[in-house]
GROMACS .gro file of N, CA and C in nm:
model
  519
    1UNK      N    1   2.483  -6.289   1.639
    1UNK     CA    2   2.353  -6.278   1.580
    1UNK      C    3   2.363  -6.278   1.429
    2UNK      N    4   2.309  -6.417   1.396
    2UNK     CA    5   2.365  -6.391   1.184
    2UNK      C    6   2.188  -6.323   1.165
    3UNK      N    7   2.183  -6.295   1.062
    3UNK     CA    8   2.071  -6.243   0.999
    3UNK      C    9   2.051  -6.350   0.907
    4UNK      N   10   1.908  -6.347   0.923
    4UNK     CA   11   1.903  -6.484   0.785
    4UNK      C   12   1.863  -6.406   0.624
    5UNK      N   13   1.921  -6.465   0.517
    5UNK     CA   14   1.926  -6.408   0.434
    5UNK      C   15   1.789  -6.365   0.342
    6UNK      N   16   1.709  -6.449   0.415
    6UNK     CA   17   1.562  -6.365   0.364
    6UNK      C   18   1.522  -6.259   0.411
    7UNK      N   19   1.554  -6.266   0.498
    7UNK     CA   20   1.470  -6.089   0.576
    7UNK      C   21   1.537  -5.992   0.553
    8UNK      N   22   1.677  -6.002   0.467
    8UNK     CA   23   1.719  -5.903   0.408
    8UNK      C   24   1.669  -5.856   0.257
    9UNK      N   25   1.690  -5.977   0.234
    9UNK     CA   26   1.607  -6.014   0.074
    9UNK      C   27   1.461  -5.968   0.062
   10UNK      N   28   1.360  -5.974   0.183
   10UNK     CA   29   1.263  -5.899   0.168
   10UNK      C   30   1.277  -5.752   0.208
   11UNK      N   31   1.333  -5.726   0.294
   11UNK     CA   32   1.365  -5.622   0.312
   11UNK      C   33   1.404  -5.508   0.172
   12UNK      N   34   1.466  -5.518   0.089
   12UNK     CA   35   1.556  -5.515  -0.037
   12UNK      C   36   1.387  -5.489  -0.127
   13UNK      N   37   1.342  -5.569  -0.123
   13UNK     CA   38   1.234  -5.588  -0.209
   13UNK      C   39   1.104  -5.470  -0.157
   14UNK      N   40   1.097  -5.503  -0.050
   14UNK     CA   41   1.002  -5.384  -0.004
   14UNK      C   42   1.027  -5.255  -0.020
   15UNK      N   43   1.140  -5.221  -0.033
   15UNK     CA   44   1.234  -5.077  -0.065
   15UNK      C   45   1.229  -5.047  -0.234
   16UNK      N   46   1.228  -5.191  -0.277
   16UNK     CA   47   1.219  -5.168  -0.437
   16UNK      C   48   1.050  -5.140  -0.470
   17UNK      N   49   0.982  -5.240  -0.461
   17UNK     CA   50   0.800  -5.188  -0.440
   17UNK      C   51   0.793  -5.024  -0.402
   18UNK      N   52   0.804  -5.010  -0.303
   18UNK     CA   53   0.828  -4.873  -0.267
   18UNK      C   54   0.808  -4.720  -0.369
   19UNK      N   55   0.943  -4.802  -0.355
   19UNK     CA   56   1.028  -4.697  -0.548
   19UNK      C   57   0.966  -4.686  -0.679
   20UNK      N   58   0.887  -4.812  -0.662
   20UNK     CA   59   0.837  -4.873  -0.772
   20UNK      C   60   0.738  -4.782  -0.784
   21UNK      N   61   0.608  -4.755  -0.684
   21UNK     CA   62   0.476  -4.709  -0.623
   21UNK      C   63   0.495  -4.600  -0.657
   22UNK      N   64   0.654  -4.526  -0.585
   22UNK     CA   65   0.651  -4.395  -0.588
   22UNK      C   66   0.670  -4.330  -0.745
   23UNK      N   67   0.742  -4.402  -0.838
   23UNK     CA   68   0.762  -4.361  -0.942
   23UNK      C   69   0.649  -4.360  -1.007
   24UNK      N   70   0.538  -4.465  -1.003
   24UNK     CA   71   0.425  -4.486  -1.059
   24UNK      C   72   0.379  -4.382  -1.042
   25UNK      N   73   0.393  -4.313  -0.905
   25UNK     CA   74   0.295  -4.214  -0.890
   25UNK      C   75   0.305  -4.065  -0.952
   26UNK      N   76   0.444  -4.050  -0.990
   26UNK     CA   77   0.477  -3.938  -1.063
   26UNK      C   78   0.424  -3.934  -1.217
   27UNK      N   79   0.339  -4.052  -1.287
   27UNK     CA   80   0.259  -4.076  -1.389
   27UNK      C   81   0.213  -3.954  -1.419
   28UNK      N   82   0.133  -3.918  -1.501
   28UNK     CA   83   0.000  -3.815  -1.517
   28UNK      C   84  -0.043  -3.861  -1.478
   29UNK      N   85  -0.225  -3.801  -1.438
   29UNK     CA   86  -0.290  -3.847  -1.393
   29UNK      C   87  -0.374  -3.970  -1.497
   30UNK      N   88  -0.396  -3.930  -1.590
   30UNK     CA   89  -0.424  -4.049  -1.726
   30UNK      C   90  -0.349  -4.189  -1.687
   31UNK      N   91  -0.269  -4.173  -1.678
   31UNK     CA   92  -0.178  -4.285  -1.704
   31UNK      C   93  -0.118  -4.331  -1.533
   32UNK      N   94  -0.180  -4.333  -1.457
   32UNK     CA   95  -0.177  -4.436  -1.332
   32UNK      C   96  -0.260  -4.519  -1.311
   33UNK      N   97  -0.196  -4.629  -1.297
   33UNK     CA   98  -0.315  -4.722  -1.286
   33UNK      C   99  -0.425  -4.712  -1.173
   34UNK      N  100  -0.540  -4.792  -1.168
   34UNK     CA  101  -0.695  -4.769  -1.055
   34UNK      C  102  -0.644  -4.775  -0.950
   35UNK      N  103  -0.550  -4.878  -0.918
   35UNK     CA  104  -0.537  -4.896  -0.773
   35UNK      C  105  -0.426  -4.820  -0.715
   36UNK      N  106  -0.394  -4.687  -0.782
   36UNK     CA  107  -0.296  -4.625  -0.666
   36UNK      C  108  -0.345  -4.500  -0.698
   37UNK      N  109  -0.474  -4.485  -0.703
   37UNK     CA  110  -0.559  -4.332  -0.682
   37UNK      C  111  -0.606  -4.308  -0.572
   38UNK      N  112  -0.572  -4.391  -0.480
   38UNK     CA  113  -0.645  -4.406  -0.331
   38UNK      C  114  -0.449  -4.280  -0.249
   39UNK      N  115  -0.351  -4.307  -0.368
   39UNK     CA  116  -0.273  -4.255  -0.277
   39UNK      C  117  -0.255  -4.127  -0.340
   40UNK      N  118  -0.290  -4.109  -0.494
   40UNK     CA  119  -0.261  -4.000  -0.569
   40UNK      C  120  -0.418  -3.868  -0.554
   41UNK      N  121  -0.518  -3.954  -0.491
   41UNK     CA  122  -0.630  -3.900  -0.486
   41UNK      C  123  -0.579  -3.740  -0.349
   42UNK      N  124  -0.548  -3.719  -0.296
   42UNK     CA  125  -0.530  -3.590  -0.188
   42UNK      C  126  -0.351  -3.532  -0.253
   43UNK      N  127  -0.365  -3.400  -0.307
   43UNK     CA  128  -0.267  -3.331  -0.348
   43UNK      C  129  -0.211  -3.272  -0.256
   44UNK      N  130  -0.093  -3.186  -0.213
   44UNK     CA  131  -0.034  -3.111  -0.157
   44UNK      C  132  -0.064  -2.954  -0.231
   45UNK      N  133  -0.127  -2.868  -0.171
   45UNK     CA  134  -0.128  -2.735  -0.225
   45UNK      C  135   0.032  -2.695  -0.225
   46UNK      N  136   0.079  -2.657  -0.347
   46UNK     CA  137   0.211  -2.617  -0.322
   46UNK      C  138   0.176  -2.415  -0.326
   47UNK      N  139   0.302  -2.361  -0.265
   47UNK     CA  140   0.302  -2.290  -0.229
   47UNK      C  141   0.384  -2.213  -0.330
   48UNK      N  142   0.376  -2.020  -0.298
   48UNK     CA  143   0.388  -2.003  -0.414
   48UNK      C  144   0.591  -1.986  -0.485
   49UNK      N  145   0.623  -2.070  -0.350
   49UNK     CA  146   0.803  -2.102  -0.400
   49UNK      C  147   0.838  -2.214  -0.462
   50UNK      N  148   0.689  -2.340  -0.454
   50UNK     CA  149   0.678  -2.407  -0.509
   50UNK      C  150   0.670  -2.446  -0.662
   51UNK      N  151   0.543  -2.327  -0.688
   51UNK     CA  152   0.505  -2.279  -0.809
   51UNK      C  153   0.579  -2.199  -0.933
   52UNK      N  154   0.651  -2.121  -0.852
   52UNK     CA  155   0.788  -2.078  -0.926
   52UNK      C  156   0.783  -1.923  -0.866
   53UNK      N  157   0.652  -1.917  -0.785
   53UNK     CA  158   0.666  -1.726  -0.676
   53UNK      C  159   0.645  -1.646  -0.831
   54UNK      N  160   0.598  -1.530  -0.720
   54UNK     CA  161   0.544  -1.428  -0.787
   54UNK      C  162   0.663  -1.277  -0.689
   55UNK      N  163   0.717  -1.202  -0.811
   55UNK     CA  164   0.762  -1.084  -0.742
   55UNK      C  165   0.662  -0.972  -0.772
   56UNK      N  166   0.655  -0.884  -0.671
   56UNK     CA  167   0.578  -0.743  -0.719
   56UNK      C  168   0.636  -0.672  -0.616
   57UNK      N  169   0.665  -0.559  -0.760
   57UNK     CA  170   0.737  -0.454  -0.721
   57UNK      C  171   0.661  -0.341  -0.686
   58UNK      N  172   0.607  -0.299  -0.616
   58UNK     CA  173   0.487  -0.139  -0.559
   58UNK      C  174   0.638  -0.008  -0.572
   59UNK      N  175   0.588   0.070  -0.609
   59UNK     CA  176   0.647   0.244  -0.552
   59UNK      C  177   0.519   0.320  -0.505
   60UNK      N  178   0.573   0.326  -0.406
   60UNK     CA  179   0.466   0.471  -0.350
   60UNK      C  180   0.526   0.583  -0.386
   61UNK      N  181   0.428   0.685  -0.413
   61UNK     CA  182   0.446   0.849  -0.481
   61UNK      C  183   0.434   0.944  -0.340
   62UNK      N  184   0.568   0.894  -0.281
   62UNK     CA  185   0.496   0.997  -0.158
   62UNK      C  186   0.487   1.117  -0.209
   63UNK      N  187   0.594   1.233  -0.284
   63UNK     CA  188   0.533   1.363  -0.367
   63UNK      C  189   0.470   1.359  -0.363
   64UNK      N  190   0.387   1.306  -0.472
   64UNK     CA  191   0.265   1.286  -0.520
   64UNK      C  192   0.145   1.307  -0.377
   65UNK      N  193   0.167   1.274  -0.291
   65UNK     CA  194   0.095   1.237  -0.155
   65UNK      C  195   0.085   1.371  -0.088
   66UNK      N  196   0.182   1.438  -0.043
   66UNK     CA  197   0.234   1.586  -0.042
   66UNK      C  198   0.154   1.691  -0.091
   67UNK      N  199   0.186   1.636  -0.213
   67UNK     CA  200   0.118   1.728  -0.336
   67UNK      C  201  -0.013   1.727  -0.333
   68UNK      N  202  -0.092   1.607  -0.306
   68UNK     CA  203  -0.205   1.640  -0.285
   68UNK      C  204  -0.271   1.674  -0.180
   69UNK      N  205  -0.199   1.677  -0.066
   69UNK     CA  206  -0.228   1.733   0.083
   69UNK      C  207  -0.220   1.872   0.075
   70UNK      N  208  -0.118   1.930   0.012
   70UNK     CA  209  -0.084   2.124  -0.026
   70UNK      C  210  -0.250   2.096  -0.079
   71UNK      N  211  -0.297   2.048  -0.203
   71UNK     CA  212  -0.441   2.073  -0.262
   71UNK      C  213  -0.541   2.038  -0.191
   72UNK      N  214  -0.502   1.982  -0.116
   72UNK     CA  215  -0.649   1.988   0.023
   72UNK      C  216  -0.663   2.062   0.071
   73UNK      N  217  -0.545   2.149   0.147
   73UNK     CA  218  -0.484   2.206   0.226
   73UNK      C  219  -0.578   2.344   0.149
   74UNK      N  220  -0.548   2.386   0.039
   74UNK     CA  221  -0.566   2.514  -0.021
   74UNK      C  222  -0.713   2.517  -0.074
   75UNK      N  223  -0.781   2.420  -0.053
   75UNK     CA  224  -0.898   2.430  -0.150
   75UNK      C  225  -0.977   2.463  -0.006
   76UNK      N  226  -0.974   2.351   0.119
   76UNK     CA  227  -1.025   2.392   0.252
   76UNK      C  228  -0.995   2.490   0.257
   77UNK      N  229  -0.912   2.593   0.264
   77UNK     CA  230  -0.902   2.777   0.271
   77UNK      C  231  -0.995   2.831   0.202
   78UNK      N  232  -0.974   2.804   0.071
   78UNK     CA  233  -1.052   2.863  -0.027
   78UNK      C  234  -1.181   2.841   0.020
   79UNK      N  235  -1.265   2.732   0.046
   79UNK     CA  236  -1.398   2.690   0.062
   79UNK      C  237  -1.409   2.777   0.225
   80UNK      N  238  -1.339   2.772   0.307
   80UNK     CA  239  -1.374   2.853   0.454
   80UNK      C  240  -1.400   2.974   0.442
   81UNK      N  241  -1.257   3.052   0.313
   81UNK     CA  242  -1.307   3.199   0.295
   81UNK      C  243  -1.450   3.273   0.245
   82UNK      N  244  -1.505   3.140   0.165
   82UNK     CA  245  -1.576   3.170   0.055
   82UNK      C  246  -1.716   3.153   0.112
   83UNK      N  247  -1.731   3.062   0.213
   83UNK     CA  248  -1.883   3.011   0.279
   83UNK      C  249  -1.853   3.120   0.480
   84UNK      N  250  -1.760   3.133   0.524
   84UNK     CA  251  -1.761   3.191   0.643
   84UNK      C  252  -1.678   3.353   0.700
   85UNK      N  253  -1.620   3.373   0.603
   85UNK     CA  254  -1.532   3.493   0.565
   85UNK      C  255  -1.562   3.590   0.448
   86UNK      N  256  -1.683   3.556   0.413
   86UNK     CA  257  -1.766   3.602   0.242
   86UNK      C  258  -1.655   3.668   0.158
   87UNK      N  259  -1.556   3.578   0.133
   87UNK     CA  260  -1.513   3.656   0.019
   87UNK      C  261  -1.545   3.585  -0.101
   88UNK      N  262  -1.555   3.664  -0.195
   88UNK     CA  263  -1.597   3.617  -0.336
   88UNK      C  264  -1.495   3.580  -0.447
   89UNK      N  265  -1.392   3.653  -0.454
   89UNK     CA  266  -1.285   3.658  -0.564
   89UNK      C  267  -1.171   3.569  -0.493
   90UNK      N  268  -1.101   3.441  -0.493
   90UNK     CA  269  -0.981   3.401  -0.443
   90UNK      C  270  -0.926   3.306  -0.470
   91UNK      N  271  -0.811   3.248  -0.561
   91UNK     CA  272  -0.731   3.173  -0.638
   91UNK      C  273  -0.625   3.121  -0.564
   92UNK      N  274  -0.547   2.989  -0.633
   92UNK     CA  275  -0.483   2.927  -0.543
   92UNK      C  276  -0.359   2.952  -0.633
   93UNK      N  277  -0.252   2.949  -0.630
   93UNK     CA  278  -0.133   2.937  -0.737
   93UNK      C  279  -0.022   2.851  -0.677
   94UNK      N  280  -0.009   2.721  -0.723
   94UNK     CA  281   0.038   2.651  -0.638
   94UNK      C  282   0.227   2.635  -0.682
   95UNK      N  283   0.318   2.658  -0.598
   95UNK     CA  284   0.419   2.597  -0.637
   95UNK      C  285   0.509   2.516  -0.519
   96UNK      N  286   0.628   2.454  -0.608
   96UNK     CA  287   0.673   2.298  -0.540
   96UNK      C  288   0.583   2.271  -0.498
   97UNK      N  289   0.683   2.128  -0.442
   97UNK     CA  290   0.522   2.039  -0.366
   97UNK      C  291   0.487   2.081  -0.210
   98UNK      N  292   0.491   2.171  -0.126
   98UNK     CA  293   0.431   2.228  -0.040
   98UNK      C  294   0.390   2.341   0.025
   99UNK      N  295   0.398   2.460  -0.122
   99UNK     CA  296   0.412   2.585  -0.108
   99UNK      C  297   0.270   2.597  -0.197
  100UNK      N  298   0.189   2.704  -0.175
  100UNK     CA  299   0.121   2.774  -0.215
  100UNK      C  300   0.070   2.902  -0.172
  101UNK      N  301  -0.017   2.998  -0.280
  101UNK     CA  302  -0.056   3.123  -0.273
  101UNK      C  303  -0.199   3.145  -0.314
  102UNK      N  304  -0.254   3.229  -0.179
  102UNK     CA  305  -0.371   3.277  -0.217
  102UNK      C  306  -0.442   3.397  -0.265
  103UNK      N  307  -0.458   3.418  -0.378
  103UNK     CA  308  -0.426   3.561  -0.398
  103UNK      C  309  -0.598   3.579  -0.461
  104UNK      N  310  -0.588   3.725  -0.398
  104UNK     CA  311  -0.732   3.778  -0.349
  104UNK      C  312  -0.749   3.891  -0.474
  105UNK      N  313  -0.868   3.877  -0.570
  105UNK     CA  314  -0.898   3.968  -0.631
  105UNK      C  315  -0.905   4.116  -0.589
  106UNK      N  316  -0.960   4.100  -0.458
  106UNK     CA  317  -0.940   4.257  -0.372
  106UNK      C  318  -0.823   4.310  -0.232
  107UNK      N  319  -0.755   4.303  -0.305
  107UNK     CA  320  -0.653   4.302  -0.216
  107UNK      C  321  -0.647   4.344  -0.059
  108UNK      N  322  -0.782   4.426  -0.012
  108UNK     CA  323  -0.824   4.433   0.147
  108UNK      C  324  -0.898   4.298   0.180
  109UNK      N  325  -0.915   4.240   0.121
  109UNK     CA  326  -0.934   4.101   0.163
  109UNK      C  327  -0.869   4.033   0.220
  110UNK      N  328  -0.717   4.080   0.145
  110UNK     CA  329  -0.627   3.977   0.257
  110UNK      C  330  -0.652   3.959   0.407
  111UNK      N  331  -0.678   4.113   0.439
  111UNK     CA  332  -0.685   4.068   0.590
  111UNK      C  333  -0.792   4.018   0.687
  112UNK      N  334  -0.845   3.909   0.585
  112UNK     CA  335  -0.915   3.834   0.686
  112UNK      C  336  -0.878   3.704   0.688
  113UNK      N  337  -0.727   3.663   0.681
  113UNK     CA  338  -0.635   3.596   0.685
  113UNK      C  339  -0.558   3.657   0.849
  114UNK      N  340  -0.633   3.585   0.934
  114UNK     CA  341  -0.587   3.662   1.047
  114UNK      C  342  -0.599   3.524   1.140
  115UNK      N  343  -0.528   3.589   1.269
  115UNK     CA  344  -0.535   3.507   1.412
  115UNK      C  345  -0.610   3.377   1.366
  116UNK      N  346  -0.696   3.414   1.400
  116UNK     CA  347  -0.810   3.354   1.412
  116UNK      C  348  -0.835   3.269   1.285
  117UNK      N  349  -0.787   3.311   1.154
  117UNK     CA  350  -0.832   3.199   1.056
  117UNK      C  351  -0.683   3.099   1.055
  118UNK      N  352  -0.542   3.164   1.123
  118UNK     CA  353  -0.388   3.075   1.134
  118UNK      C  354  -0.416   2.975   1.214
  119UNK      N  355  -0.525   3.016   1.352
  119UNK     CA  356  -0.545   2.892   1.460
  119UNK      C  357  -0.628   2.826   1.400
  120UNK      N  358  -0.735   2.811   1.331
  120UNK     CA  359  -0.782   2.655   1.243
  120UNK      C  360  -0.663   2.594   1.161
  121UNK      N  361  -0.555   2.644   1.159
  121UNK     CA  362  -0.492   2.592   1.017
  121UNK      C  363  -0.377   2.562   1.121
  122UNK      N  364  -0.319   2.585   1.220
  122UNK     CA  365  -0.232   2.581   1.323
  122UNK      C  366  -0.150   2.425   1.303
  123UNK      N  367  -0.045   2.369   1.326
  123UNK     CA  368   0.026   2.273   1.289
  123UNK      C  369   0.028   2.211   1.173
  124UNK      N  370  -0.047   2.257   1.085
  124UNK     CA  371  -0.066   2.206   0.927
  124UNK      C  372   0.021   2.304   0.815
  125UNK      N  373  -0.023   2.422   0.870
  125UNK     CA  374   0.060   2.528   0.758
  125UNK      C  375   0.105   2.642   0.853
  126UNK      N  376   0.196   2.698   0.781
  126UNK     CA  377   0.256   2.847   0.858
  126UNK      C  378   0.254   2.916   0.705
  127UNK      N  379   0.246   3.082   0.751
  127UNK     CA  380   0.248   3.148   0.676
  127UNK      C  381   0.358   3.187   0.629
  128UNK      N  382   0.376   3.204   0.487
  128UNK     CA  383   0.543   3.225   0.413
  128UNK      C  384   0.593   3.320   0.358
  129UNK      N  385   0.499   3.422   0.345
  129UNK     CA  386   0.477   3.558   0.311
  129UNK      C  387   0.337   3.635   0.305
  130UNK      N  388   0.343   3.767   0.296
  130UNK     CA  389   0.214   3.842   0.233
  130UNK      C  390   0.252   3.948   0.167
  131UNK      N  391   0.159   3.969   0.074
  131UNK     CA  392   0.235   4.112  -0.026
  131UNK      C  393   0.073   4.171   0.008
  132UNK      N  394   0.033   4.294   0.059
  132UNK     CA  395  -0.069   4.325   0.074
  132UNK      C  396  -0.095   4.427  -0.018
  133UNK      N  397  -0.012   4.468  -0.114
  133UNK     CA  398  -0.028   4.586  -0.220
  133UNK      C  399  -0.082   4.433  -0.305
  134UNK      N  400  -0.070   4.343  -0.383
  134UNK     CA  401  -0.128   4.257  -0.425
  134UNK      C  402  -0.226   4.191  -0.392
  135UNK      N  403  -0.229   4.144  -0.274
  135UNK     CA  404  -0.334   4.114  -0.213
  135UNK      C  405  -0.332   3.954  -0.237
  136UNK      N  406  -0.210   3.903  -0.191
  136UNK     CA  407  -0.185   3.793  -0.197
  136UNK      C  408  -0.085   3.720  -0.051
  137UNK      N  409  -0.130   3.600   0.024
  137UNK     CA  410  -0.097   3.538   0.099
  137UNK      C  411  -0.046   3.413   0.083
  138UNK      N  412   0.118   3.376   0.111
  138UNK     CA  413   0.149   3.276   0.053
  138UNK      C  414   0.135   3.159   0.227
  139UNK      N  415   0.181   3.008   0.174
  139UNK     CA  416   0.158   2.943   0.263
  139UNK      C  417   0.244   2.786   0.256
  140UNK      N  418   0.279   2.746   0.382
  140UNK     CA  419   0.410   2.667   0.330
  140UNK      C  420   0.321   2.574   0.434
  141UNK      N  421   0.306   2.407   0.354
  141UNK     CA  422   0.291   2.290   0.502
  141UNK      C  423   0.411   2.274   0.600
  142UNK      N  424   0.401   2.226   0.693
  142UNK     CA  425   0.485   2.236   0.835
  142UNK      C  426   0.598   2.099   0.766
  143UNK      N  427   0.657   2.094   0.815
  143UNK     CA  428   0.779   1.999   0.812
  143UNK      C  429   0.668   1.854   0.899
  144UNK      N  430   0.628   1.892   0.991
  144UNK     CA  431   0.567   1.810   1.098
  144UNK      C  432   0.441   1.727   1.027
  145UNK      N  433   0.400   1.816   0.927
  145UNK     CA  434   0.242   1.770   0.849
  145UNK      C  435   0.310   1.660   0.707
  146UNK      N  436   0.407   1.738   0.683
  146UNK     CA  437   0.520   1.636   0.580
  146UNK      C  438   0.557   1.514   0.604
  147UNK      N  439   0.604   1.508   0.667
  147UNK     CA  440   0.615   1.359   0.763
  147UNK      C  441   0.526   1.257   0.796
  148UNK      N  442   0.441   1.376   0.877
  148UNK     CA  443   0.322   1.286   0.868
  148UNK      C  444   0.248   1.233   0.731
  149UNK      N  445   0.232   1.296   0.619
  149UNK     CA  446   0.195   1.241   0.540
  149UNK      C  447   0.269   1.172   0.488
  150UNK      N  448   0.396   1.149   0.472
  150UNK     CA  449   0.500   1.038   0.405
  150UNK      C  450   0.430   0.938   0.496
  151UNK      N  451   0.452   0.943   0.630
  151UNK     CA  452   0.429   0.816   0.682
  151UNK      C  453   0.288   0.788   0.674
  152UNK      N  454   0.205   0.846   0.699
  152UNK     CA  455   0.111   0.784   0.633
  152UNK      C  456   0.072   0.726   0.529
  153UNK      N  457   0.103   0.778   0.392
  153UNK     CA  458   0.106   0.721   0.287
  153UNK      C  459   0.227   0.577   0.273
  154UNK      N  460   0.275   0.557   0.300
  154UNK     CA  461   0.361   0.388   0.363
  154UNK      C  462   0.298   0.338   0.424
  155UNK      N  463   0.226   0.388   0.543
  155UNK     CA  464   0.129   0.296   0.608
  155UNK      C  465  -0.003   0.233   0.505
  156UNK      N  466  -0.036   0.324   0.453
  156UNK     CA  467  -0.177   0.293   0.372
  156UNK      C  468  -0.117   0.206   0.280
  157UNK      N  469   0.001   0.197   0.212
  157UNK     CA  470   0.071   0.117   0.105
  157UNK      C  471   0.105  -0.002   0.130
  158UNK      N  472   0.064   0.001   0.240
  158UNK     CA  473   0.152  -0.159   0.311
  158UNK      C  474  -0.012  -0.232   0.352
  159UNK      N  475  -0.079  -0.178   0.417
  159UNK     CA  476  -0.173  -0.192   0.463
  159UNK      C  477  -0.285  -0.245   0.347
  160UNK      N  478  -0.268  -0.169   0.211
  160UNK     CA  479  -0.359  -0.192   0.139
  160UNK      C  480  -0.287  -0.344   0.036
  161UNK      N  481  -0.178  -0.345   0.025
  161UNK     CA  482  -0.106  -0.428  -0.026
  161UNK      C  483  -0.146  -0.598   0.025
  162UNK      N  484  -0.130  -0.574   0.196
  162UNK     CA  485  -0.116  -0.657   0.299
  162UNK      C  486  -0.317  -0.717   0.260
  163UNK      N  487  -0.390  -0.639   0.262
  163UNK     CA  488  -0.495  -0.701   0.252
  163UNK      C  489  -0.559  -0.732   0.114
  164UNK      N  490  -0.433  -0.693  -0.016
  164UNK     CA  491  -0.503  -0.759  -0.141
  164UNK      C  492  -0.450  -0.899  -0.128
  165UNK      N  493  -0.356  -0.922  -0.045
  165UNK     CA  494  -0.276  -1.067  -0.091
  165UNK      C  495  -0.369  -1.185   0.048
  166UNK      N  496  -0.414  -1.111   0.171
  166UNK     CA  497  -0.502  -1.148   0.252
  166UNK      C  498  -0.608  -1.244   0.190
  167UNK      N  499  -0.681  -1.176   0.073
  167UNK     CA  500  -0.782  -1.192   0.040
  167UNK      C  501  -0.734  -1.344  -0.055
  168UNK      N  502  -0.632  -1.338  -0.110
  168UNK     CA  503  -0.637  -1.445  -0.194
  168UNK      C  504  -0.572  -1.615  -0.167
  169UNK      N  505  -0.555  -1.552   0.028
  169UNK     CA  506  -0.591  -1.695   0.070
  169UNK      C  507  -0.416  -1.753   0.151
  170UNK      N  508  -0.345  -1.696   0.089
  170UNK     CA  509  -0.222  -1.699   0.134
  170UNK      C  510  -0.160  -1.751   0.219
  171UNK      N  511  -0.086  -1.852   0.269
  171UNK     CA  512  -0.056  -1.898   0.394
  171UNK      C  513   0.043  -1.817   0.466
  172UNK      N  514   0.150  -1.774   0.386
  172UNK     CA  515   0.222  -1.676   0.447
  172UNK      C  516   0.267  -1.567   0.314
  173UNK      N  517   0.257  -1.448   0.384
  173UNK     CA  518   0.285  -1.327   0.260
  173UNK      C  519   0.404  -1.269   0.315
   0.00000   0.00000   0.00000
C-alpha cells in the first residue's frame, strides 16, 4: 500500500492551519481577526488553580469559646438568683478559662445555692468550692461541657466558612 504523496502533503498542511488558528487565537482580543470570533467568542471559566488560587488561613479561638460559655454560664446564675431566688447583692469573679465565683453580698445567701438550683445546672457545671463565712460559691464547667464546646465551635467554623465560599459560586471548595 504506497501512500500518495499528496494526502500526506495535505495532511502536513492541515496540521499547520491548525497551529496557525490556534496561535491566532492566543491574540488579544483587539487584535484577532472577524472571522475567528465565532471560535474565541465562548471562554472557559478557569478555576481558581487556574487563576493562580487563593489560600486562607482561619484560627478558631476555641479559649476564647470556653471563655465565653464560663460567661454565659455565670451570668444565667446570676439572672436565676436575681429574678427566682430574690437575691439582690451577687457578683461573678471569674478565673482561668472555666472556673468561676459567685460571691454573695450576704453571705446566708449562699444557701440558696442548693439541690435544687445544682439540678438546673447539672452536666454543665459542678461545684468547686464554698466558703460560707464569705459567702461565696465557686464553680468549675464539666470536662464533658468543654468538649462539647471545642467541638462545637469547629463545627460552626467549618460550617460558616463552608457557606461563605458556597455563596460565591464555587465549583469545588
Amino acid at each position: 500500500m504506497k501512500t500518495i504523496w499528496y494526502v500526506k502533503a495535505g495532511f502536513v498542511l492541515a496540521l499547520v492551519l491548525a497551529a496557525c488558528t490556534v496561535l491566532v487565537g492566543m491574540l488579544p482580543k483587539e487584535k484577532q481577526p472577524e472571522w475567528l470570533s465565532w471560535a474565541t467568542s465562548r471562554h472557559l471559566t478557569k478555576g481558581l488553580d487556574l487563576q493562580g488560587g487563593v489560600r486562607l488561613v482561619y484560627t478558631v479561638e476555641v479559649k476564647q469559646a470556653v471563655r465565653d460559655k464560663r460567661d454565659r454560664m455565670a451570668t444565667d446564675m446570676v439572672e436565676y438568683l436575681k429574678t427566682k431566688a430574690e437575691v439582690k447583692d451577687v457578683s461573678v469573679k471569674k478565673s482561668g478559662d472555666t472556673t468561676y465565683t459567685l460571691n454573695f453580698k450576704d453571705p446566708k445567701q449562699a444557701a440558696k445555692i442548693d439541690k435544687a438550683f445544682l439540678k438546673r445546672y447539672k452536666g454543665s457545671v459542678s461545684e468547686a468550692g464554698r466558703d460560707a463565712g464569705k459567702g461565696s460559691v465557686s464553680f468549675h464547667l464539666t470536662d464533658d461541657e468543654v468538649s462539647h464546646s471545642e467541638s462545637t465551635t469547629y463545627e460552626q467554623a467549618i460550617k460558616t466558612i463552608q457557606n461563605r465560599i458556597d455563596k460565591l459560586g464555587l465549583k469545588e471548595t
